[in-house]
Amino acid sequence: MRRLHLYLGCFFAPLLLFFTATGWVQTVSMHRNKATGESESGAWWQKLTSIHVDQVYPLETADAFDPRLFQYLVVAMSICLILTVLLGVYLAFKSTRSKWWVSMVLLAGILLPCLLLWLGNIKE
């Protein structure tokens, strides 16, 4: 079980780092094509989307939104997740004799997503 956890962790570590870092940037980015809290009259899942995209929970009673406090929390969470993933990769190398396998699985976790993204490009 530990070995499975080790290899799965190494395989998904690059994707976790990528999506955490880009989600962090998306959280604090000001470049948007729609107004903050635009989905306030939408379904509950659209409101949850506003939490990820706008860092607000849009209520009909709100006059304005201030996402700064939630953004601080997301930045702290992102930093901690990045550090935790990097610590996990470090521990994977330290806790096993087969550093070659850990390296190969980590490399596969980088190359496979790149390959799938490249294969997803359709040329007509």
PDB file of C-alpha atoms in Angstrom, residues 55-114:
ATOM      1  CA  GLN A  55     -13.600  34.408  -4.737  1.00  0.00           C
ATOM      2  CA  VAL A  56     -17.062  35.590  -3.680  1.00  0.00           C
ATOM      3  CA  TYR A  57     -20.352  33.882  -2.941  1.00  0.00           C
ATOM      4  CA  PRO A  58     -22.800  36.100  -4.817  1.00  0.00           C
ATOM      5  CA  LEU A  59     -25.877  37.064  -2.835  1.00  0.00           C
ATOM      6  CA  GLU A  60     -28.746  39.111  -4.187  1.00  0.00           C
ATOM      7  CA  THR A  61     -28.548  41.319  -1.082  1.00  0.00           C
ATOM      8  CA  ALA A  62     -24.902  42.344  -1.597  1.00  0.00           C
ATOM      9  CA  ASP A  63     -24.138  45.807  -2.967  1.00  0.00           C
ATOM     10  CA  ALA A  64     -20.489  44.984  -3.723  1.00  0.00           C
ATOM     11  CA  PHE A  65     -17.932  42.220  -3.281  1.00  0.00           C
ATOM     12  CA  ASP A  66     -14.486  42.218  -1.650  1.00  0.00           C
ATOM     13  CA  PRO A  67     -12.609  38.970  -2.345  1.00  0.00           C
ATOM     14  CA  ARG A  68      -9.325  39.926  -0.645  1.00  0.00           C
ATOM     15  CA  LEU A  69      -9.745  37.906   2.554  1.00  0.00           C
ATOM     16  CA  PHE A  70     -10.667  34.749   0.659  1.00  0.00           C
ATOM     17  CA  GLN A  71      -7.795  35.357  -1.794  1.00  0.00           C
ATOM     18  CA  TYR A  72      -5.338  35.415   1.121  1.00  0.00           C
ATOM     19  CA  LEU A  73      -6.690  32.050   2.244  1.00  0.00           C
ATOM     20  CA  VAL A  74      -6.367  30.587  -1.285  1.00  0.00           C
ATOM     21  CA  VAL A  75      -2.789  31.843  -1.628  1.00  0.00           C
ATOM     22  CA  ALA A  76      -1.888  30.323   1.760  1.00  0.00           C
ATOM     23  CA  MET A  77      -3.571  27.044   0.769  1.00  0.00           C
ATOM     24  CA  SER A  78      -1.743  26.995  -2.579  1.00  0.00           C
ATOM     25  CA  ILE A  79       1.637  27.620  -0.981  1.00  0.00           C
ATOM     26  CA  CYS A  80       1.028  24.876   1.590  1.00  0.00           C
ATOM     27  CA  LEU A  81      -0.155  22.397  -1.048  1.00  0.00           C
ATOM     28  CA  ILE A  82       2.875  23.118  -3.248  1.00  0.00           C
ATOM     29  CA  LEU A  83       5.206  22.646  -0.257  1.00  0.00           C
ATOM     30  CA  THR A  84       3.391  19.455   0.776  1.00  0.00           C
ATOM     31  CA  VAL A  85       3.634  17.971  -2.722  1.00  0.00           C
ATOM     32  CA  LEU A  86       7.322  18.869  -2.970  1.00  0.00           C
ATOM     33  CA  LEU A  87       7.912  17.385   0.488  1.00  0.00           C
ATOM     34  CA  GLY A  88       6.116  14.220  -0.635  1.00  0.00           C
ATOM     35  CA  VAL A  89       8.360  13.921  -3.696  1.00  0.00           C
ATOM     36  CA  TYR A  90      11.417  14.478  -1.499  1.00  0.00           C
ATOM     37  CA  LEU A  91      10.240  11.798   0.933  1.00  0.00           C
ATOM     38  CA  ALA A  92       9.554   9.419  -1.960  1.00  0.00           C
ATOM     39  CA  PHE A  93      13.211   9.654  -2.968  1.00  0.00           C
ATOM     40  CA  LYS A  94      14.410   9.331   0.630  1.00  0.00           C
ATOM     41  CA  SER A  95      12.158   6.425   1.659  1.00  0.00           C
ATOM     42  CA  THR A  96      12.863   3.977  -1.142  1.00  0.00           C
ATOM     43  CA  ARG A  97      15.935   2.208  -2.417  1.00  0.00           C
ATOM     44  CA  SER A  98      14.672   2.287  -5.994  1.00  0.00           C
ATOM     45  CA  LYS A  99      15.204   5.948  -6.818  1.00  0.00           C
ATOM     46  CA  TRP A 100      15.177   5.017 -10.506  1.00  0.00           C
ATOM     47  CA  TRP A 101      11.501   3.940 -10.317  1.00  0.00           C
ATOM     48  CA  VAL A 102      10.541   7.061  -8.408  1.00  0.00           C
ATOM     49  CA  SER A 103      12.325   9.161 -11.047  1.00  0.00           C
ATOM     50  CA  MET A 104      10.633   7.310 -13.906  1.00  0.00           C
ATOM     51  CA  VAL A 105       7.148   7.620 -12.387  1.00  0.00           C
ATOM     52  CA  LEU A 106       7.732  11.317 -11.691  1.00  0.00           C
ATOM     53  CA  LEU A 107       8.935  11.802 -15.273  1.00  0.00           C
ATOM     54  CA  ALA A 108       5.874   9.922 -16.566  1.00  0.00           C
ATOM     55  CA  GLY A 109       3.696  12.270 -14.502  1.00  0.00           C
ATOM     56  CA  ILE A 110       5.255  15.173 -16.399  1.00  0.00           C
ATOM     57  CA  LEU A 111       5.413  13.661 -19.883  1.00  0.00           C
ATOM     58  CA  LEU A 112       2.008  11.925 -20.077  1.00  0.00           C
ATOM     59  CA  PRO A 113      -0.047  15.111 -19.522  1.00  0.00           C
ATOM     60  CA  CYS A 114       2.150  16.925 -22.071  1.00  0.00           C
TER      61      CYS A 114
END
